[in-house]
Amino acid sequence: MFVCMQSHNLISRKLTSATYLVLIVLGFVSHSSNVILGCDIFAVTKIRHLCACPILFSNPVVKGFPFQIYLKTLMEVKLWNDKREREMYDNLGELFAIIKATEKLEKAYVRDIISAAEYENECQKLIAQFKTLSSTLRDAVPNIERFHDTYKMDCPAALNRLVTSGVPATVEHRATAAMSTATSAAVVAECVQNFITAMDSLKLNMVAVDQVHPLLSDLSSSLNKLSILPVDFEGKTKMREWLSRLSKMGAADELTEQQARQLHFDLESSYNSFMAALPTAGS
């Protein structure tokens, strides 16, 4: 490979063939007048003719748009100035790698490429490393989402796991299931308590509307919280009917003996249906 060159009107010293080759390859030669402008370090004002390397270009004229370059110094560009900056950039690289690795791990788990045990073990390591680095880079990277967007990482699953969730998916799902079970048990206990309170209040002759309505309202609310009960569950339907009837009465009005007896019967019947529904829902 060679470069055929003719140069004239050099103000100081001639450029070497290797320098011309670099300038041609980088496109630092003007297409219209073959002028290299602003190259103070080479002290060149004009080059009247250049022949490009035949291996690199299909015609003897350098292709591309005219370029104007300003070279102040030729020196090695360092990414850091001291040991502290070097350590920071190393940590940034580690953070980038952890986010990418977590994204790959999430996809591998979703596609059933690795087992749940392997996933959980590796994910816990990555989360621990991420938390350590995040604390170290708190000043340099105050916002992980912005870091993610700046470097166009496209790792939504990793962001969710590392930033939003903070625990492996397997742990998260177990916790959700346990919470759901505990919540259901608490709601069942609340329903039982409200049933008993409402029936006992009627036995104590607390039949005023402003006394009965809050009790039935609490019972209806707790029944609606329990997802294991069907929409048309007997207790839900009857409580809605009684609440609608009481809403049409005044606060000082009282239930008649017949109404109080019917309400107690409906409460007891609904309670028995509720208790019968629990084993079926549990199975």
GROMACS .gro file of C-alpha atoms in nm:
model
  283
    1MET     CA    1   0.000   0.000   0.000
    2PHE     CA    2   0.144   0.339  -0.095
    3VAL     CA    3   0.041   0.699  -0.120
    4CYS     CA    4   0.135   0.903  -0.423
    5MET     CA    5   0.165   1.269  -0.324
    6GLN     CA    6   0.274   1.602  -0.465
    7SER     CA    7   0.292   1.898  -0.232
    8HIS     CA    8   0.391   2.259  -0.280
    9ASN     CA    9   0.417   2.584  -0.084
   10LEU     CA   10   0.498   2.425   0.254
   11ILE     CA   11   0.574   2.704   0.498
   12SER     CA   12   0.798   2.504   0.728
   13ARG     CA   13   0.880   2.137   0.698
   14LYS     CA   14   0.733   1.865   0.479
   15LEU     CA   15   0.481   1.614   0.603
   16THR     CA   16   0.574   1.249   0.593
   17SER     CA   17   0.385   0.998   0.378
   18ALA     CA   18   0.245   0.835   0.692
   19THR     CA   19   0.100   1.170   0.807
   20TYR     CA   20  -0.070   1.220   0.470
   21LEU     CA   21  -0.215   0.870   0.488
   22VAL     CA   22  -0.363   0.937   0.833
   23LEU     CA   23  -0.514   1.266   0.717
   24ILE     CA   24  -0.665   1.103   0.409
   25VAL     CA   25  -0.815   0.814   0.603
   26LEU     CA   26  -0.960   1.044   0.868
   27GLY     CA   27  -1.106   1.277   0.605
   28PHE     CA   28  -0.913   1.584   0.715
   29VAL     CA   29  -0.856   1.699   0.355
   30SER     CA   30  -1.077   1.958   0.183
   31HIS     CA   31  -1.261   1.808  -0.113
   32SER     CA   32  -1.282   2.132  -0.314
   33SER     CA   33  -0.935   2.280  -0.286
   34ASN     CA   34  -0.735   2.007  -0.112
   35VAL     CA   35  -0.657   2.248   0.170
   36ILE     CA   36  -0.576   2.149   0.525
   37LEU     CA   37  -0.685   2.444   0.733
   38GLY     CA   38  -0.570   2.536   1.082
   39CYS     CA   39  -0.298   2.270   1.117
   40ASP     CA   40  -0.063   2.492   1.316
   41ILE     CA   41   0.140   2.200   1.434
   42PHE     CA   42   0.233   2.105   1.075
   43ALA     CA   43   0.255   2.467   0.943
   44VAL     CA   44   0.087   2.372   0.616
   45THR     CA   45  -0.113   2.625   0.413
   46LYS     CA   46  -0.198   2.442   0.094
   47ILE     CA   47  -0.159   2.108  -0.076
   48ARG     CA   48  -0.241   2.134  -0.443
   49HIS     CA   49  -0.281   1.769  -0.527
   50LEU     CA   50  -0.326   1.443  -0.338
   51CYS     CA   51  -0.364   1.094  -0.476
   52ALA     CA   52  -0.547   0.861  -0.243
   53CYS     CA   53  -0.438   0.508  -0.163
   54PRO     CA   54  -0.604   0.280  -0.422
   55ILE     CA   55  -0.678   0.016  -0.160
   56LEU     CA   56  -0.878   0.253   0.057
   57PHE     CA   57  -1.064   0.462  -0.202
   58SER     CA   58  -1.230   0.388  -0.535
   59ASN     CA   59  -1.125   0.718  -0.700
   60PRO     CA   60  -0.821   0.942  -0.660
   61VAL     CA   61  -1.017   1.220  -0.487
   62VAL     CA   62  -1.082   1.194  -0.115
   63LYS     CA   63  -1.454   1.138  -0.062
   64GLY     CA   64  -1.669   1.324   0.189
   65PHE     CA   65  -1.753   1.674   0.296
   66PRO     CA   66  -1.487   1.937   0.355
   67PHE     CA   67  -1.342   1.927   0.708
   68GLN     CA   68  -1.174   2.202   0.912
   69ILE     CA   69  -0.964   2.080   1.201
   70TYR     CA   70  -0.789   2.263   1.477
   71LEU     CA   71  -0.511   2.061   1.637
   72LYS     CA   72  -0.369   2.221   1.946
   73THR     CA   73  -0.152   1.936   2.069
   74LEU     CA   74  -0.088   1.573   1.989
   75MET     CA   75  -0.093   1.394   2.322
   76GLU     CA   76  -0.243   1.090   2.487
   77VAL     CA   77  -0.591   1.162   2.627
   78LYS     CA   78  -0.635   1.016   2.975
   79LEU     CA   79  -0.974   0.934   3.120
   80TRP     CA   80  -0.863   1.021   3.472
   81ASN     CA   81  -0.620   1.262   3.632
   82ASP     CA   82  -0.554   1.087   3.961
   83LYS     CA   83  -0.608   0.761   4.145
   84ARG     CA   84  -0.941   0.873   4.289
   85GLU     CA   85  -1.088   0.946   3.945
   86ARG     CA   86  -0.957   0.615   3.814
   87GLU     CA   87  -1.129   0.432   4.099
   88MET     CA   88  -1.454   0.618   4.023
   89TYR     CA   89  -1.451   0.517   3.656
   90ASP     CA   90  -1.373   0.158   3.751
   91ASN     CA   91  -1.676   0.161   3.981
   92LEU     CA   92  -1.894   0.310   3.708
   93GLY     CA   93  -1.791   0.024   3.482
   94GLU     CA   94  -1.878  -0.226   3.754
   95LEU     CA   95  -2.219  -0.065   3.801
   96PHE     CA   96  -2.286  -0.084   3.427
   97ALA     CA   97  -2.184  -0.453   3.426
   98ILE     CA   98  -2.405  -0.539   3.725
   99ILE     CA   99  -2.712  -0.383   3.563
  100LYS     CA  100  -2.649  -0.567   3.236
  101ALA     CA  101  -2.585  -0.897   3.416
  102THR     CA  102  -2.906  -0.861   3.617
  103GLU     CA  103  -3.104  -0.803   3.298
  104LYS     CA  104  -2.964  -1.123   3.146
  105LEU     CA  105  -3.032  -1.314   3.467
  106GLU     CA  106  -3.395  -1.199   3.477
  107LYS     CA  107  -3.448  -1.310   3.118
  108ALA     CA  108  -3.283  -1.646   3.184
  109TYR     CA  109  -3.514  -1.705   3.481
  110VAL     CA  110  -3.827  -1.606   3.288
  111ARG     CA  111  -3.729  -1.841   3.004
  112ASP     CA  112  -3.665  -2.126   3.253
  113ILE     CA  113  -3.301  -2.155   3.147
  114ILE     CA  114  -3.185  -2.168   3.509
  115SER     CA  115  -3.350  -2.312   3.818
  116ALA     CA  116  -3.517  -2.100   4.083
  117ALA     CA  117  -3.245  -2.186   4.335
  118GLU     CA  118  -2.964  -2.082   4.098
  119TYR     CA  119  -3.149  -1.766   4.006
  120GLU     CA  120  -3.210  -1.667   4.366
  121ASN     CA  121  -2.848  -1.725   4.468
  122GLU     CA  122  -2.701  -1.524   4.180
  123CYS     CA  123  -2.963  -1.251   4.207
  124GLN     CA  124  -2.891  -1.198   4.575
  125LYS     CA  125  -2.521  -1.155   4.493
  126LEU     CA  126  -2.595  -0.897   4.225
  127ILE     CA  127  -2.834  -0.706   4.450
  128ALA     CA  128  -2.576  -0.698   4.731
  129GLN     CA  129  -2.306  -0.577   4.491
  130PHE     CA  130  -2.541  -0.317   4.347
  131LYS     CA  131  -2.629  -0.178   4.690
  132THR     CA  132  -2.261  -0.156   4.783
  133LEU     CA  133  -2.169   0.026   4.462
  134SER     CA  134  -2.471   0.254   4.479
  135SER     CA  135  -2.362   0.364   4.823
  136THR     CA  136  -2.004   0.420   4.703
  137LEU     CA  137  -2.117   0.617   4.396
  138ARG     CA  138  -2.385   0.817   4.574
  139ASP     CA  139  -2.224   1.149   4.476
  140ALA     CA  140  -2.126   1.051   4.120
  141VAL     CA  141  -2.452   0.869   4.042
  142PRO     CA  142  -2.732   1.017   4.255
  143ASN     CA  143  -3.000   0.869   4.028
  144ILE     CA  144  -2.969   0.515   3.888
  145GLU     CA  145  -3.252   0.569   3.637
  146ARG     CA  146  -3.070   0.869   3.492
  147PHE     CA  147  -2.748   0.665   3.470
  148HIS     CA  148  -2.945   0.393   3.290
  149ASP     CA  149  -3.095   0.640   3.043
  150THR     CA  150  -2.770   0.830   2.984
  151TYR     CA  151  -2.589   0.518   2.863
  152LYS     CA  152  -2.897   0.382   2.679
  153MET     CA  153  -2.878   0.049   2.859
  154ASP     CA  154  -3.237  -0.067   2.792
  155CYS     CA  155  -3.256  -0.288   3.102
  156PRO     CA  156  -3.609  -0.244   3.246
  157ALA     CA  157  -3.612  -0.581   3.425
  158ALA     CA  158  -3.281  -0.502   3.597
  159LEU     CA  159  -3.409  -0.162   3.713
  160ASN     CA  160  -3.720  -0.323   3.857
  161ARG     CA  161  -3.520  -0.591   4.038
  162LEU     CA  162  -3.235  -0.371   4.166
  163VAL     CA  163  -3.408  -0.038   4.232
  164THR     CA  164  -3.781  -0.103   4.276
  165SER     CA  165  -3.800  -0.451   4.430
  166GLY     CA  166  -3.460  -0.503   4.591
  167VAL     CA  167  -3.514  -0.879   4.635
  168PRO     CA  168  -3.510  -1.176   4.393
  169ALA     CA  169  -3.836  -1.261   4.218
  170THR     CA  170  -3.860  -1.593   4.404
  171VAL     CA  171  -3.840  -1.418   4.742
  172GLU     CA  172  -4.085  -1.152   4.628
  173HIS     CA  173  -4.339  -1.412   4.519
  174ARG     CA  174  -4.308  -1.606   4.845
  175ALA     CA  175  -4.357  -1.288   5.043
  176THR     CA  176  -4.661  -1.196   4.835
  177ALA     CA  177  -4.816  -1.538   4.888
  178ALA     CA  178  -4.748  -1.525   5.263
  179MET     CA  179  -4.890  -1.174   5.283
  180SER     CA  180  -5.199  -1.281   5.093
  181THR     CA  181  -5.255  -1.573   5.331
  182ALA     CA  182  -5.203  -1.353   5.637
  183THR     CA  183  -5.434  -1.086   5.496
  184SER     CA  184  -5.707  -1.339   5.424
  185ALA     CA  185  -5.684  -1.479   5.777
  186ALA     CA  186  -5.710  -1.128   5.924
  187VAL     CA  187  -6.015  -1.047   5.710
  188VAL     CA  188  -6.184  -1.374   5.810
  189ALA     CA  189  -6.131  -1.288   6.177
  190GLU     CA  190  -6.269  -0.940   6.115
  191CYS     CA  191  -6.581  -1.082   5.950
  192VAL     CA  192  -6.643  -1.323   6.238
  193GLN     CA  193  -6.603  -1.041   6.489
  194ASN     CA  194  -6.847  -0.817   6.301
  195PHE     CA  195  -7.105  -1.095   6.274
  196ILE     CA  196  -7.091  -1.164   6.646
  197THR     CA  197  -7.098  -0.795   6.740
  198ALA     CA  198  -7.406  -0.729   6.524
  199MET     CA  199  -7.597  -1.029   6.664
  200ASP     CA  200  -7.505  -0.946   7.023
  201SER     CA  201  -7.617  -0.585   6.982
  202LEU     CA  202  -7.963  -0.704   6.875
  203LYS     CA  203  -7.980  -0.935   7.176
  204LEU     CA  204  -7.903  -0.631   7.394
  205ASN     CA  205  -8.197  -0.449   7.232
  206MET     CA  206  -7.977  -0.198   7.049
  207VAL     CA  207  -8.229  -0.148   6.767
  208ALA     CA  208  -8.198   0.222   6.685
  209VAL     CA  209  -8.098   0.296   6.328
  210ASP     CA  210  -7.789   0.494   6.432
  211GLN     CA  211  -7.681   0.190   6.638
  212VAL     CA  212  -7.752  -0.085   6.386
  213HIS     CA  213  -7.643   0.085   6.064
  214PRO     CA  214  -7.270   0.125   6.153
  215LEU     CA  215  -7.248  -0.240   6.260
  216LEU     CA  216  -7.402  -0.369   5.937
  217SER     CA  217  -7.187  -0.131   5.733
  218ASP     CA  218  -6.866  -0.265   5.894
  219LEU     CA  219  -6.982  -0.622   5.834
  220SER     CA  220  -7.063  -0.555   5.470
  221SER     CA  221  -6.726  -0.388   5.417
  222SER     CA  222  -6.533  -0.677   5.569
  223LEU     CA  223  -6.725  -0.933   5.360
  224ASN     CA  224  -6.640  -0.742   5.043
  225LYS     CA  225  -6.269  -0.751   5.132
  226LEU     CA  226  -6.265  -1.129   5.130
  227SER     CA  227  -6.193  -1.236   4.774
  228ILE     CA  228  -6.274  -1.602   4.839
  229LEU     CA  229  -6.644  -1.519   4.870
  230PRO     CA  230  -6.851  -1.503   4.549
  231VAL     CA  231  -7.018  -1.180   4.446
  232ASP     CA  232  -7.365  -1.324   4.508
  233PHE     CA  233  -7.276  -1.458   4.854
  234GLU     CA  234  -7.585  -1.465   5.077
  235GLY     CA  235  -7.434  -1.248   5.348
  236LYS     CA  236  -7.332  -0.974   5.103
  237THR     CA  237  -7.675  -0.965   4.942
  238LYS     CA  238  -7.868  -0.949   5.269
  239MET     CA  239  -7.642  -0.684   5.422
  240ARG     CA  240  -7.691  -0.461   5.116
  241GLU     CA  241  -8.069  -0.503   5.146
  242TRP     CA  242  -8.071  -0.411   5.514
  243LEU     CA  243  -7.841  -0.111   5.463
  244SER     CA  244  -8.068   0.015   5.186
  245ARG     CA  245  -8.372  -0.022   5.413
  246LEU     CA  246  -8.205   0.153   5.708
  247SER     CA  247  -8.088   0.442   5.488
  248LYS     CA  248  -8.450   0.532   5.423
  249MET     CA  249  -8.522   0.560   5.796
  250GLY     CA  250  -8.432   0.838   6.038
  251ALA     CA  251  -8.139   0.808   6.277
  252ALA     CA  252  -8.368   0.807   6.581
  253ASP     CA  253  -8.603   0.548   6.435
  254GLU     CA  254  -8.597   0.202   6.586
  255LEU     CA  255  -8.651  -0.140   6.439
  256THR     CA  256  -8.971  -0.308   6.536
  257GLU     CA  257  -8.956  -0.634   6.724
  258GLN     CA  258  -9.040  -0.820   6.403
  259GLN     CA  259  -8.770  -0.634   6.206
  260ALA     CA  260  -8.509  -0.695   6.476
  261ARG     CA  261  -8.597  -1.064   6.486
  262GLN     CA  262  -8.573  -1.090   6.106
  263LEU     CA  263  -8.238  -0.910   6.102
  264HIS     CA  264  -8.100  -1.142   6.370
  265PHE     CA  265  -8.219  -1.441   6.168
  266ASP     CA  266  -8.053  -1.308   5.852
  267LEU     CA  267  -7.730  -1.242   6.040
  268GLU     CA  268  -7.722  -1.591   6.188
  269SER     CA  269  -7.804  -1.752   5.852
  270SER     CA  270  -7.533  -1.548   5.677
  271TYR     CA  271  -7.282  -1.636   5.947
  272ASN     CA  272  -7.347  -2.009   5.904
  273SER     CA  273  -7.311  -1.974   5.525
  274PHE     CA  274  -6.988  -1.782   5.579
  275MET     CA  275  -6.837  -2.048   5.802
  276ALA     CA  276  -6.943  -2.320   5.556
  277ALA     CA  277  -6.771  -2.135   5.269
  278LEU     CA  278  -6.432  -2.116   5.441
  279PRO     CA  279  -6.325  -2.483   5.408
  280THR     CA  280  -6.424  -2.483   5.039
  281ALA     CA  281  -6.222  -2.167   4.975
  282GLY     CA  282  -5.926  -2.310   5.165
  283SER     CA  283  -5.923  -2.628   4.962
   0.00000   0.00000   0.00000
